[in-house]
C-alpha positions as a printed NumPy array, in Angstrom:
array([[ 17.56 , -28.435,  23.084],
       [ 14.23 , -30.109,  22.347],
       [ 13.725, -33.444,  23.835],
       [ 10.784, -35.439,  23.5  ],
       [  8.796, -37.608,  25.675],
       [  5.445, -38.323,  27.432],
       [  3.822, -38.164,  30.943],
       [  1.977, -41.597,  31.988],
       [  0.165, -42.58 ,  35.401],
       [ -2.106, -45.75 ,  35.858],
       [ -5.09 , -44.89 ,  33.186],
       [ -2.228, -46.276,  30.348],
       [ -2.119, -49.624,  31.787],
       [  0.535, -51.984,  31.24 ],
       [  2.796, -49.801,  28.451],
       [  5.031, -51.421,  26.576],
       [  8.777, -50.168,  27.702],
       [ 10.896, -50.536,  24.572],
       [  8.514, -50.31 ,  22.393],
       [  7.9  , -46.721,  23.708],
       [ 12.014, -46.369,  23.386],
       [ 11.788, -47.011,  19.975],
       [  9.37 , -44.594,  19.07 ],
       [ 11.607, -41.693,  19.91 ],
       [ 10.563, -41.013,  23.776],
       [ 13.349, -38.674,  24.853],
       [ 11.757, -39.176,  28.542],
       [  8.373, -40.13 ,  31.073],
       [  7.795, -39.04 ,  34.086],
       [  5.876, -40.842,  36.627],
       [  3.005, -40.231,  38.234],
       [  3.792, -41.82 ,  42.066],
       [  0.714, -41.836,  43.178],
       [ -1.926, -38.983,  44.236],
       [ -2.193, -37.507,  47.833],
       [ -3.948, -35.914,  50.29 ],
       [ -5.014, -36.624,  54.158],
       [ -4.501, -40.254,  53.42 ],
       [ -2.439, -40.395,  49.864],
       [ -2.142, -43.132,  47.589],
       [ -0.257, -44.863,  45.407],
       [ -0.256, -45.627,  41.94 ],
       [ -0.573, -48.958,  41.035],
       [  1.326, -48.954,  38.044],
       [  4.295, -47.311,  39.229],
       [  6.483, -49.913,  40.143],
       [  6.326, -51.282,  36.257],
       [  6.67 , -47.73 ,  34.806],
       [  9.26 , -47.068,  36.393],
       [ 11.223, -50.661,  36.192],
       [ 10.031, -50.763,  32.401],
       [ 11.319, -47.271,  31.725],
       [ 14.866, -47.471,  33.922],
       [ 15.601, -50.667,  31.984],
       [ 14.871, -49.025,  28.601],
       [ 16.985, -46.643,  29.254],
       [ 14.205, -43.759,  29.189],
       [ 15.037, -41.1  ,  31.381],
       [ 12.613, -40.769,  34.807],
       [ 11.438, -37.802,  36.549],
       [  7.665, -38.156,  38.736],
       [  4.863, -36.298,  40.234],
       [  2.449, -36.198,  42.885],
       [ -1.443, -35.06 ,  41.925],
       [ -1.985, -32.623,  44.801],
       [ -5.254, -32.694,  47.101],
       [ -3.336, -30.594,  49.777],
       [ -5.657, -28.363,  51.47 ],
       [ -3.693, -27.595,  54.995],
       [  0.537, -27.488,  55.652],
       [  0.318, -30.837,  57.379],
       [ -0.822, -32.488,  54.345],
       [  1.326, -31.36 ,  52.113],
       [  3.895, -32.397,  54.398],
       [  2.389, -35.224,  54.041],
       [  2.434, -35.758,  50.622],
       [  6.337, -34.465,  49.938],
       [  7.235, -37.657,  52.89 ],
       [  5.034, -40.067,  51.257],
       [  6.622, -40.056,  47.592],
       [ 10.461, -39.601,  49.674],
       [  8.512, -43.12 ,  51.177],
       [  7.293, -45.159,  48.676],
       [ 10.304, -44.024,  46.109],
       [ 12.452, -44.711,  49.321],
       [ 15.793, -43.622,  47.84 ],
       [ 16.373, -44.691,  44.269],
       [ 17.797, -42.472,  41.663],
       [ 15.556, -40.413,  38.864],
       [ 16.464, -38.803,  35.398],
       [ 14.433, -35.089,  36.638],
       [ 12.917, -33.9  ,  39.265],
       [  9.841, -34.474,  41.717],
       [  6.853, -33.075,  40.575],
       [  4.4  , -31.265,  43.099],
       [  1.64 , -31.808,  40.805],
       [ -1.051, -28.076,  41.681],
       [ -4.505, -28.173,  40.108],
       [ -7.424, -30.256,  42.321],
       [-10.464, -28.109,  42.903],
       [-10.704, -28.722,  46.981],
       [ -7.397, -26.335,  46.52 ],
       [ -9.585, -23.564,  45.261],
       [-11.337, -23.371,  48.878],
       [ -8.108, -21.893,  50.196],
       [ -5.957, -18.349,  48.915],
       [ -4.076, -17.676,  46.654],
       [ -1.43 , -17.23 ,  49.253],
       [ -1.433, -20.963,  50.854],
       [ -1.668, -22.9  ,  47.822],
       [  1.929, -21.102,  47.26 ],
       [  3.181, -21.954,  50.671],
       [  1.551, -25.969,  49.613],
       [  4.653, -25.492,  47.036],
       [  6.432, -23.844,  48.975],
       [  5.985, -27.17 ,  51.345],
       [  5.611, -30.301,  48.763],
       [  9.491, -28.846,  46.982],
       [ 11.727, -27.566,  49.995],
       [ 11.118, -31.431,  51.717],
       [ 11.831, -33.305,  48.477],
       [ 14.912, -30.692,  47.815],
       [ 16.204, -32.007,  51.864],
       [ 15.713, -35.408,  50.568],
       [ 19.398, -34.292,  48.041],
       [ 16.217, -34.256,  44.808],
       [ 15.04 , -31.726,  42.203],
       [ 11.975, -30.007,  42.603],
       [  9.523, -28.804,  41.006],
       [  5.867, -27.73 ,  39.808],
       [  3.035, -28.882,  37.222],
       [  0.646, -26.94 ,  36.489],
       [ -1.849, -24.961,  33.64 ],
       [ -1.163, -22.052,  31.869],
       [ -4.5  , -20.646,  34.222],
       [ -3.071, -21.792,  37.921],
       [ -0.089, -20.863,  36.989],
       [ -1.401, -17.504,  35.889],
       [ -4.293, -16.717,  38.384],
       [ -4.547, -19.94 ,  41.027],
       [ -0.398, -19.253,  42.278],
       [  2.115, -17.385,  42.012],
       [  3.79 , -19.456,  38.848],
       [  6.402, -15.971,  37.43 ],
       [  7.869, -16.427,  40.889],
       [  8.014, -19.771,  42.158],
       [  9.667, -20.666,  38.59 ],
       [ 12.457, -18.454,  39.777],
       [ 13.369, -21.039,  42.12 ],
       [ 11.99 , -24.205,  41.6  ],
       [ 11.541, -25.521,  38.298],
       [  8.437, -25.837,  36.039],
       [  6.77 , -28.069,  34.38 ],
       [  3.818, -25.975,  32.182],
       [  0.55 , -26.993,  30.814],
       [ -1.353, -25.674,  27.711],
       [ -2.391, -27.26 ,  24.332],
       [ -1.994, -25.25 ,  22.295],
       [  0.326, -24.691,  18.707],
       [  2.64 , -23.292,  20.823],
       [  3.115, -22.342,  25.086],
       [  2.29 , -18.879,  25.223],
       [  3.313, -18.821,  29.032],
       [  5.738, -15.834,  29.719],
       [  7.322, -16.995,  33.103],
       [  9.962, -19.678,  33.038],
       [ 10.271, -23.125,  32.589],
       [ 11.021, -25.726,  31.459],
       [  9.063, -28.814,  30.171],
       [  5.776, -28.137,  28.151],
       [  2.937, -30.393,  28.19 ],
       [  1.663, -29.646,  25.309],
       [ -1.378, -32.246,  23.925],
       [ -3.344, -34.996,  26.268],
       [ -4.021, -37.387,  22.599],
       [ -0.989, -38.327,  22.19 ],
       [ -0.012, -41.813,  19.679],
       [  2.971, -43.766,  21.234],
       [  4.023, -46.863,  20.116],
       [  3.121, -49.355,  23.328],
       [  0.538, -47.302,  24.642],
       [ -3.15 , -48.453,  24.389],
       [ -5.193, -45.177,  23.902],
       [ -4.183, -41.084,  24.22 ],
       [ -1.106, -40.407,  26.287],
       [  0.218, -36.721,  27.213],
       [  2.571, -35.19 ,  25.494],
       [  5.755, -32.447,  26.283],
       [  8.685, -30.724,  24.863],
       [ 11.8  , -30.631,  27.424],
       [ 13.785, -27.173,  26.728],
       [ 15.81 , -27.131,  29.313],
       [ 18.084, -29.711,  31.455],
       [ 16.026, -30.564,  34.93 ],
       [ 18.255, -33.582,  36.815],
       [ 16.959, -35.658,  39.423],
       [ 19.388, -35.353,  41.947],
       [ 20.792, -31.601,  42.988],
       [ 24.562, -31.405,  41.713],
       [ 25.555, -28.613,  44.619],
       [ 28.17 , -29.205,  47.225],
       [ 26.24 , -29.676,  50.1  ],
       [ 24.629, -32.551,  48.416],
       [ 26.421, -34.29 ,  46.211],
       [ 28.379, -35.895,  48.864],
       [ 25.551, -36.455,  50.632],
       [ 24.569, -40.461,  51.   ],
       [ 21.398, -41.526,  50.624],
       [ 18.176, -41.324,  52.612],
       [ 18.342, -45.549,  51.198],
       [ 22.267, -45.574,  53.572],
       [ 21.031, -43.596,  56.472],
       [ 18.397, -45.208,  56.984],
       [ 19.958, -48.127,  56.904],
       [ 22.543, -46.923,  59.758],
       [ 19.689, -45.704,  61.924],
       [ 18.372, -49.269,  61.757],
       [ 22.178, -50.383,  62.673],
       [ 22.189, -47.852,  65.446],
       [ 24.565, -45.536,  64.615],
       [ 22.41 , -42.139,  64.55 ],
       [ 21.056, -42.683,  68.588],
       [ 16.964, -42.593,  69.002],
       [ 14.303, -40.197,  69.436],
       [ 15.211, -36.17 ,  69.636],
       [ 19.518, -36.908,  69.226],
       [ 18.477, -38.955,  66.295],
       [ 16.475, -36.023,  64.693],
       [ 18.332, -33.247,  66.151],
       [ 21.595, -35.344,  64.775],
       [ 19.801, -36.341,  61.216],
       [ 18.614, -32.163,  60.546],
       [ 22.554, -31.061,  62.263],
       [ 23.565, -33.403,  59.584],
       [ 21.549, -31.619,  56.388],
       [ 19.111, -35.024,  56.148],
       [ 15.334, -34.751,  56.641],
       [ 14.832, -36.896,  59.805],
       [ 11.042, -37.752,  58.816],
       [ 12.228, -39.22 ,  54.913],
       [ 14.175, -40.73 ,  56.807],
       [ 12.77 , -42.24 ,  59.623],
       [  9.342, -43.162,  57.244],
       [ 11.68 , -45.745,  55.676],
       [ 13.116, -46.584,  58.579],
       [  9.162, -47.844,  59.571],
       [  9.062, -48.936,  56.072],
       [ 11.854, -52.028,  56.473],
       [ 11.059, -52.87 ,  60.271],
       [  6.913, -53.624,  58.67 ],
       [  6.142, -50.302,  60.896],
       [  2.401, -48.5  ,  59.691],
       [  1.906, -45.306,  60.854],
       [ -0.97 , -44.247,  62.483],
       [ -3.275, -41.858,  59.673],
       [ -5.828, -39.396,  61.242],
       [ -8.983, -38.144,  60.094],
       [ -9.189, -34.517,  58.422],
       [ -9.312, -32.55 ,  61.962],
       [-13.43 , -31.292,  61.801],
       [-13.345, -27.536,  62.401],
       [-17.238, -26.822,  62.817],
       [-19.821, -26.447,  65.399],
       [-22.024, -29.46 ,  65.647],
       [-22.259, -31.717,  68.509],
       [-23.41 , -35.041,  66.503],
       [-19.891, -37.604,  65.339],
       [-23.524, -38.513,  62.389],
       [-23.061, -34.711,  60.946],
       [-19.523, -34.484,  61.434],
       [-17.464, -37.376,  59.99 ],
       [-20.688, -35.664,  57.325],
       [-18.852, -32.659,  57.074],
       [-15.383, -34.374,  56.237],
       [-16.249, -36.881,  54.065],
       [-16.631, -39.338,  55.723],
       [-19.242, -42.995,  55.742],
       [-21.515, -42.114,  58.892],
       [-22.969, -45.156,  59.113],
       [-23.197, -47.519,  61.802],
       [-21.578, -49.975,  61.088],
       [-17.731, -48.045,  60.077],
       [-18.75 , -46.065,  62.913],
       [-17.835, -49.27 ,  64.767],
       [-14.61 , -49.509,  63.136],
       [-14.024, -46.256,  64.033],
       [-14.133, -46.505,  67.133],
       [-12.704, -49.821,  67.256],
       [ -9.851, -47.598,  65.63 ],
       [ -9.98 , -45.295,  68.661],
       [ -9.991, -47.845,  71.967],
       [-13.46 , -48.829,  72.226],
       [-14.468, -52.459,  71.473],
       [-18.23 , -52.418,  71.999],
       [-19.491, -49.295,  70.71 ],
       [-23.415, -48.802,  70.368],
       [-23.891, -45.534,  69.239],
       [-24.602, -44.354,  72.862],
       [-24.049, -40.002,  73.853],
       [-20.307, -40.325,  75.901],
       [-19.015, -42.715,  72.92 ],
       [-20.034, -40.421,  70.466],
       [-19.007, -37.431,  72.784],
       [-15.735, -39.445,  73.394],
       [-15.396, -39.887,  69.801],
       [-15.732, -36.461,  67.889],
       [-13.848, -34.601,  70.538],
       [-11.177, -36.245,  69.431],
       [-12.691, -35.63 ,  65.388],
       [-12.231, -32.36 ,  66.829],
       [ -7.876, -32.162,  67.012],
       [ -7.431, -34.019,  65.108],
       [ -6.396, -37.175,  67.231],
       [ -9.643, -39.934,  65.386],
       [ -7.26 , -42.972,  64.654],
       [ -8.559, -44.55 ,  60.545]])
């Protein structure tokens, strides 16, 4: 089999999906967002998901990863599940690993990020996959080994794909032209059927995370550790379900700045080191979020904030 498809994000703007369908596109992979310590949802995802599905185009999704720690990979996966909110997918959820930031960690650590993300996705009942270009698959991660465990989507802009590992989808161009899309769009061929929901007996009879979240709200799964233990024992992803519950109840999850591992005793220098605005006005905002309402930059105030930052507990 060979199917022709596209992958899109906010960079394609508003898409006329009926024209895309009429132009012979057989599947679409949509960017749901990009990650790191504070994942952001793609502003066109909802429009793209609704437009593609309304026109009968099978869809999958991907997240562009900035993760360079295990905690960030977990946050990225759970953010995807929260945004997806139990919705159906026809194709997998892909972990897009290619950012230069991730070259600062070891190859083993990069492999581990892939596994952490994909395992959380699979535990939630979806197919998980990895996207990278050929160079990353060969040299930056163990693409062949990962491709034996998870479905692989490989990028190589060429007249043919020369990657000799396993893959189901080949992204062959970034300059395609499709009716209904202004400008260039990434083009892909699919060679193997890959599904969005796991078909094994262990997951086919399970309820969706959305259904379980509604049961949690109704009080059917207990509270605290009891709820966590019961959900895990039943094969559900507690964190993914709790994220949905929090969203439904209007709760916001506290987010923290990246932990500072340096030796500086200066709050300003520590903030700069992790890429955070260290101006007085921004430090006042940070201080207020962390219980200091009258911040003026005194030594004791800065020491308190710096200690929180070194513990990874400085609230945004």
